Amino acid sequence: SRPLCIHADSSFVSFHTFWLDVALQATQIQQLEQPVWALWQEDSYEFLVLLFAALQAGKQVLLPPHRVSDLEKELAEQQIYFLQRLPSTATPTFELQFDATFLNQAQLYFYTSGSTGQPKKIPRTLQQLFNEVCGLEASFDLPEQAIAIATVSHQHIYGLLFKLLWPLASGRSFYQKQLAFPEDVVDLQKKKRYDVVYCQQP
């Protein structure tokens, strides 16, 4: 089975296991009352599972750039809470959908940096994001075995597009851990001899 997520010890999670995990979490999330959830996860794999599980379960997802108590309090006043992995049953009862209706209705929100004032919410559908991924795939001639590595967080639109959604849509892999500096990418490439597609803060 093809690897999707590569761990630091070179073990991996396959595409099959990932979608099974999404279905298990979607089964649980669908039962939650709140229509909107915030998502902040340091772990790229956990983030991607919960993002797709929530969208499949018909929830809207906010992607704040950080998780601080002030923001948690502000969101909680709007009945918006941070999503965490939920205990799941042995077999999923949820059937995943990927038709045009789902892609156009699956709604997530990014935040601007706030450097010019209060951060603003930017809405995107999953279809819009995958359109951008198709543009990336058409622009770069990458080998199938290329692994996406990023120093920019997946909470940011560039990190999400380059590191997670592009590999997911194109059958490639991503490196689970976010690296702190460009030098770390070079070191990792030397040690592991990976073909790398690399995303850094624009």
PDB file of C-alpha atoms in Angstrom, residues 12-193:
ATOM      1  CA  PHE A  12       4.862   5.287   7.332  1.00  0.00           C
ATOM      2  CA  VAL A  13       1.067   5.478   7.215  1.00  0.00           C
ATOM      3  CA  SER A  14      -0.513   4.257   3.980  1.00  0.00           C
ATOM      4  CA  PHE A  15      -3.266   6.005   2.024  1.00  0.00           C
ATOM      5  CA  HIS A  16      -5.590   3.109   2.903  1.00  0.00           C
ATOM      6  CA  THR A  17      -4.958   3.481   6.655  1.00  0.00           C
ATOM      7  CA  PHE A  18      -5.411   7.243   6.406  1.00  0.00           C
ATOM      8  CA  TRP A  19      -8.863   7.026   4.769  1.00  0.00           C
ATOM      9  CA  LEU A  20      -9.913   4.349   7.262  1.00  0.00           C
ATOM     10  CA  ASP A  21      -8.835   6.710  10.066  1.00  0.00           C
ATOM     11  CA  VAL A  22     -10.822   9.564   8.454  1.00  0.00           C
ATOM     12  CA  ALA A  23     -13.949   7.388   8.258  1.00  0.00           C
ATOM     13  CA  LEU A  24     -13.574   6.327  11.915  1.00  0.00           C
ATOM     14  CA  GLN A  25     -13.260   9.931  13.099  1.00  0.00           C
ATOM     15  CA  ALA A  26     -16.065  11.173  10.796  1.00  0.00           C
ATOM     16  CA  THR A  27     -18.371   8.561  12.358  1.00  0.00           C
ATOM     17  CA  GLN A  28     -17.778  10.193  15.759  1.00  0.00           C
ATOM     18  CA  ILE A  29     -17.670  13.851  14.651  1.00  0.00           C
ATOM     19  CA  GLN A  30     -20.979  13.537  12.810  1.00  0.00           C
ATOM     20  CA  GLN A  31     -22.653  12.973  16.185  1.00  0.00           C
ATOM     21  CA  LEU A  32     -21.373  16.271  17.641  1.00  0.00           C
ATOM     22  CA  GLU A  33     -23.925  19.093  17.741  1.00  0.00           C
ATOM     23  CA  GLN A  34     -21.760  22.106  16.925  1.00  0.00           C
ATOM     24  CA  PRO A  35     -21.693  22.970  13.189  1.00  0.00           C
ATOM     25  CA  VAL A  36     -18.341  24.836  13.359  1.00  0.00           C
ATOM     26  CA  TRP A  37     -15.087  23.595  14.883  1.00  0.00           C
ATOM     27  CA  ALA A  38     -11.614  25.078  15.289  1.00  0.00           C
ATOM     28  CA  LEU A  39      -8.686  22.856  14.363  1.00  0.00           C
ATOM     29  CA  TRP A  40      -5.132  23.278  15.577  1.00  0.00           C
ATOM     30  CA  GLN A  41      -2.833  20.272  15.597  1.00  0.00           C
ATOM     31  CA  GLU A  42       0.955  20.288  15.610  1.00  0.00           C
ATOM     32  CA  ASP A  43       1.071  16.795  14.106  1.00  0.00           C
ATOM     33  CA  SER A  44       0.502  17.007  10.335  1.00  0.00           C
ATOM     34  CA  TYR A  45      -1.047  13.535  10.099  1.00  0.00           C
ATOM     35  CA  GLU A  46      -3.492  14.103  12.970  1.00  0.00           C
ATOM     36  CA  PHE A  47      -4.374  17.480  11.468  1.00  0.00           C
ATOM     37  CA  LEU A  48      -5.162  15.994   8.053  1.00  0.00           C
ATOM     38  CA  VAL A  49      -7.270  13.178   9.530  1.00  0.00           C
ATOM     39  CA  LEU A  50      -9.363  15.569  11.630  1.00  0.00           C
ATOM     40  CA  LEU A  51      -9.699  18.106   8.798  1.00  0.00           C
ATOM     41  CA  PHE A  52     -11.132  15.579   6.352  1.00  0.00           C
ATOM     42  CA  ALA A  53     -13.187  13.809   9.010  1.00  0.00           C
ATOM     43  CA  ALA A  54     -14.839  17.079  10.081  1.00  0.00           C
ATOM     44  CA  LEU A  55     -15.529  18.166   6.489  1.00  0.00           C
ATOM     45  CA  GLN A  56     -16.901  14.733   5.608  1.00  0.00           C
ATOM     46  CA  ALA A  57     -19.160  14.970   8.669  1.00  0.00           C
ATOM     47  CA  GLY A  58     -20.581  18.228   7.298  1.00  0.00           C
ATOM     48  CA  LYS A  59     -18.837  20.566   9.764  1.00  0.00           C
ATOM     49  CA  GLN A  60     -17.187  23.883   8.937  1.00  0.00           C
ATOM     50  CA  VAL A  61     -13.576  24.176  10.077  1.00  0.00           C
ATOM     51  CA  LEU A  62     -11.628  27.222  11.294  1.00  0.00           C
ATOM     52  CA  LEU A  63      -7.836  27.035  10.979  1.00  0.00           C
ATOM     53  CA  PRO A  64      -6.338  29.547  13.453  1.00  0.00           C
ATOM     54  CA  PRO A  65      -2.593  30.198  13.059  1.00  0.00           C
ATOM     55  CA  HIS A  66      -1.969  29.399  16.738  1.00  0.00           C
ATOM     56  CA  ARG A  67      -3.775  28.101  19.806  1.00  0.00           C
ATOM     57  CA  VAL A  68      -3.682  30.536  22.714  1.00  0.00           C
ATOM     58  CA  SER A  69      -6.027  30.903  25.681  1.00  0.00           C
ATOM     59  CA  ASP A  70      -7.412  34.282  24.530  1.00  0.00           C
ATOM     60  CA  LEU A  71      -8.461  32.795  21.205  1.00  0.00           C
ATOM     61  CA  GLU A  72      -9.920  29.682  22.864  1.00  0.00           C
ATOM     62  CA  LYS A  73     -11.990  31.934  25.143  1.00  0.00           C
ATOM     63  CA  GLU A  74     -13.149  34.133  22.263  1.00  0.00           C
ATOM     64  CA  LEU A  75     -14.202  31.130  20.176  1.00  0.00           C
ATOM     65  CA  ALA A  76     -15.865  29.375  23.124  1.00  0.00           C
ATOM     66  CA  GLU A  77     -18.092  32.441  23.569  1.00  0.00           C
ATOM     67  CA  GLN A  78     -19.340  31.705  20.028  1.00  0.00           C
ATOM     68  CA  GLN A  79     -19.834  28.008  20.906  1.00  0.00           C
ATOM     69  CA  ILE A  80     -16.797  27.082  18.789  1.00  0.00           C
ATOM     70  CA  TYR A  81     -14.410  24.569  20.337  1.00  0.00           C
ATOM     71  CA  PHE A  82     -11.144  22.951  19.312  1.00  0.00           C
ATOM     72  CA  LEU A  83     -11.521  19.543  17.710  1.00  0.00           C
ATOM     73  CA  GLN A  84      -9.548  16.629  19.137  1.00  0.00           C
ATOM     74  CA  ARG A  85      -9.285  12.995  18.114  1.00  0.00           C
ATOM     75  CA  LEU A  86     -12.287  11.106  19.503  1.00  0.00           C
ATOM     76  CA  PRO A  87     -12.395   7.512  20.778  1.00  0.00           C
ATOM     77  CA  SER A  88     -13.501   5.458  17.797  1.00  0.00           C
ATOM     78  CA  THR A  89     -15.260   2.163  17.264  1.00  0.00           C
ATOM     79  CA  ALA A  90     -13.497  -0.784  15.660  1.00  0.00           C
ATOM     80  CA  THR A  91     -15.226  -0.355  12.299  1.00  0.00           C
ATOM     81  CA  PRO A  92     -16.385   2.880  10.672  1.00  0.00           C
ATOM     82  CA  THR A  93     -20.058   3.247   9.745  1.00  0.00           C
ATOM     83  CA  PHE A  94     -19.372   6.382   7.738  1.00  0.00           C
ATOM     84  CA  GLU A  95     -19.253   6.249   3.941  1.00  0.00           C
ATOM     85  CA  LEU A  96     -16.830   8.834   2.550  1.00  0.00           C
ATOM     86  CA  GLN A  97     -18.090  11.092  -0.247  1.00  0.00           C
ATOM     87  CA  PHE A  98     -15.945  12.867  -2.829  1.00  0.00           C
ATOM     88  CA  ASP A  99     -18.445  14.099  -5.392  1.00  0.00           C
ATOM     89  CA  ALA A 100     -18.707  17.688  -6.671  1.00  0.00           C
ATOM     90  CA  THR A 101     -21.416  18.515  -4.115  1.00  0.00           C
ATOM     91  CA  PHE A 102     -19.149  17.589  -1.205  1.00  0.00           C
ATOM     92  CA  LEU A 103     -16.102  19.415  -2.615  1.00  0.00           C
ATOM     93  CA  ASN A 104     -18.094  22.618  -3.179  1.00  0.00           C
ATOM     94  CA  GLN A 105     -19.863  22.507   0.190  1.00  0.00           C
ATOM     95  CA  ALA A 106     -16.848  21.551   2.336  1.00  0.00           C
ATOM     96  CA  GLN A 107     -15.967  24.903   3.873  1.00  0.00           C
ATOM     97  CA  LEU A 108     -12.887  25.911   5.820  1.00  0.00           C
ATOM     98  CA  TYR A 109     -11.580  29.265   7.001  1.00  0.00           C
ATOM     99  CA  PHE A 110      -8.016  30.533   7.178  1.00  0.00           C
ATOM    100  CA  TYR A 111      -6.951  33.621   9.113  1.00  0.00           C
ATOM    101  CA  THR A 112      -4.846  36.485   7.797  1.00  0.00           C
ATOM    102  CA  SER A 113      -1.723  37.222   9.841  1.00  0.00           C
ATOM    103  CA  GLY A 114      -3.264  40.276  11.495  1.00  0.00           C
ATOM    104  CA  SER A 115      -0.110  42.313  10.838  1.00  0.00           C
ATOM    105  CA  THR A 116      -2.235  45.188   9.515  1.00  0.00           C
ATOM    106  CA  GLY A 117      -4.928  44.955  12.176  1.00  0.00           C
ATOM    107  CA  GLN A 118      -7.382  42.304  13.432  1.00  0.00           C
ATOM    108  CA  PRO A 119      -6.891  38.920  11.692  1.00  0.00           C
ATOM    109  CA  LYS A 120      -9.616  38.312   9.102  1.00  0.00           C
ATOM    110  CA  LYS A 121     -11.269  35.018   8.242  1.00  0.00           C
ATOM    111  CA  ILE A 122     -10.773  33.903   4.628  1.00  0.00           C
ATOM    112  CA  PRO A 123     -13.298  31.264   3.443  1.00  0.00           C
ATOM    113  CA  ARG A 124     -12.264  28.499   1.037  1.00  0.00           C
ATOM    114  CA  THR A 125     -14.044  25.425  -0.247  1.00  0.00           C
ATOM    115  CA  LEU A 126     -12.177  22.164  -0.679  1.00  0.00           C
ATOM    116  CA  GLN A 127     -12.844  22.463  -4.416  1.00  0.00           C
ATOM    117  CA  GLN A 128     -11.025  25.819  -4.538  1.00  0.00           C
ATOM    118  CA  LEU A 129      -8.039  24.327  -2.706  1.00  0.00           C
ATOM    119  CA  PHE A 130      -7.889  21.301  -5.010  1.00  0.00           C
ATOM    120  CA  ASN A 131      -8.079  23.619  -8.034  1.00  0.00           C
ATOM    121  CA  GLU A 132      -4.918  25.270  -6.698  1.00  0.00           C
ATOM    122  CA  VAL A 133      -3.336  21.845  -6.182  1.00  0.00           C
ATOM    123  CA  CYS A 134      -4.113  20.969  -9.822  1.00  0.00           C
ATOM    124  CA  GLY A 135      -2.290  24.178 -10.798  1.00  0.00           C
ATOM    125  CA  LEU A 136       0.751  23.122  -8.759  1.00  0.00           C
ATOM    126  CA  GLU A 137       0.757  19.670 -10.331  1.00  0.00           C
ATOM    127  CA  ALA A 138       0.601  21.193 -13.816  1.00  0.00           C
ATOM    128  CA  SER A 139       3.400  23.674 -13.045  1.00  0.00           C
ATOM    129  CA  PHE A 140       5.984  21.311 -11.562  1.00  0.00           C
ATOM    130  CA  ASP A 141       7.301  18.126 -13.103  1.00  0.00           C
ATOM    131  CA  LEU A 142       7.929  16.051  -9.979  1.00  0.00           C
ATOM    132  CA  PRO A 143       8.778  12.352  -9.692  1.00  0.00           C
ATOM    133  CA  GLU A 144       6.143  10.176  -8.010  1.00  0.00           C
ATOM    134  CA  GLN A 145       8.530   9.363  -5.163  1.00  0.00           C
ATOM    135  CA  ALA A 146       9.000  13.053  -4.201  1.00  0.00           C
ATOM    136  CA  ILE A 147       8.247  13.696  -0.523  1.00  0.00           C
ATOM    137  CA  ALA A 148       6.783  17.019   0.639  1.00  0.00           C
ATOM    138  CA  ILE A 149       8.669  18.664   3.515  1.00  0.00           C
ATOM    139  CA  ALA A 150       7.784  22.069   5.003  1.00  0.00           C
ATOM    140  CA  THR A 151       9.102  24.674   7.404  1.00  0.00           C
ATOM    141  CA  VAL A 152       5.745  26.487   7.173  1.00  0.00           C
ATOM    142  CA  SER A 153       2.846  25.205   9.293  1.00  0.00           C
ATOM    143  CA  HIS A 154      -0.029  23.283   7.722  1.00  0.00           C
ATOM    144  CA  GLN A 155      -2.318  25.735   9.591  1.00  0.00           C
ATOM    145  CA  HIS A 156      -1.219  28.244   6.919  1.00  0.00           C
ATOM    146  CA  ILE A 157      -2.723  27.954   3.426  1.00  0.00           C
ATOM    147  CA  TYR A 158       0.697  27.441   1.782  1.00  0.00           C
ATOM    148  CA  GLY A 159       1.657  24.684   4.188  1.00  0.00           C
ATOM    149  CA  LEU A 160      -1.705  22.967   3.722  1.00  0.00           C
ATOM    150  CA  LEU A 161      -1.565  23.173  -0.077  1.00  0.00           C
ATOM    151  CA  PHE A 162       2.086  22.240  -0.635  1.00  0.00           C
ATOM    152  CA  LYS A 163       2.743  19.819   2.189  1.00  0.00           C
ATOM    153  CA  LEU A 164      -0.556  17.963   2.640  1.00  0.00           C
ATOM    154  CA  LEU A 165      -3.157  18.426  -0.102  1.00  0.00           C
ATOM    155  CA  TRP A 166      -0.780  18.189  -3.049  1.00  0.00           C
ATOM    156  CA  PRO A 167       0.702  14.830  -1.943  1.00  0.00           C
ATOM    157  CA  LEU A 168      -2.766  13.553  -1.021  1.00  0.00           C
ATOM    158  CA  ALA A 169      -4.192  14.438  -4.432  1.00  0.00           C
ATOM    159  CA  SER A 170      -1.201  13.230  -6.452  1.00  0.00           C
ATOM    160  CA  GLY A 171      -0.408   9.951  -4.678  1.00  0.00           C
ATOM    161  CA  ARG A 172       2.852  11.208  -3.145  1.00  0.00           C
ATOM    162  CA  SER A 173       4.067  11.318   0.469  1.00  0.00           C
ATOM    163  CA  PHE A 174       4.654  14.017   3.065  1.00  0.00           C
ATOM    164  CA  TYR A 175       7.084  14.125   5.984  1.00  0.00           C
ATOM    165  CA  GLN A 176       5.079  14.220   9.210  1.00  0.00           C
ATOM    166  CA  LYS A 177       7.232  16.611  11.201  1.00  0.00           C
ATOM    167  CA  GLN A 178       7.423  20.334  10.449  1.00  0.00           C
ATOM    168  CA  LEU A 179      11.062  21.398  10.229  1.00  0.00           C
ATOM    169  CA  ALA A 180      12.208  24.643  11.818  1.00  0.00           C
ATOM    170  CA  PHE A 181      14.834  25.857   9.326  1.00  0.00           C
ATOM    171  CA  PRO A 182      15.771  25.375   5.658  1.00  0.00           C
ATOM    172  CA  GLU A 183      19.072  23.841   6.819  1.00  0.00           C
ATOM    173  CA  ASP A 184      17.071  21.033   8.480  1.00  0.00           C
ATOM    174  CA  VAL A 185      15.572  20.172   5.098  1.00  0.00           C
ATOM    175  CA  VAL A 186      19.049  19.869   3.571  1.00  0.00           C
ATOM    176  CA  ASP A 187      20.254  17.702   6.483  1.00  0.00           C
ATOM    177  CA  LEU A 188      17.236  15.419   6.226  1.00  0.00           C
ATOM    178  CA  GLN A 189      17.664  15.049   2.483  1.00  0.00           C
ATOM    179  CA  LYS A 190      21.323  14.052   2.958  1.00  0.00           C
ATOM    180  CA  LYS A 191      20.547  11.535   5.723  1.00  0.00           C
ATOM    181  CA  LYS A 192      17.497   9.916   4.131  1.00  0.00           C
ATOM    182  CA  ARG A 193      18.275  10.605   0.457  1.00  0.00           C
TER     183      ARG A 193
END
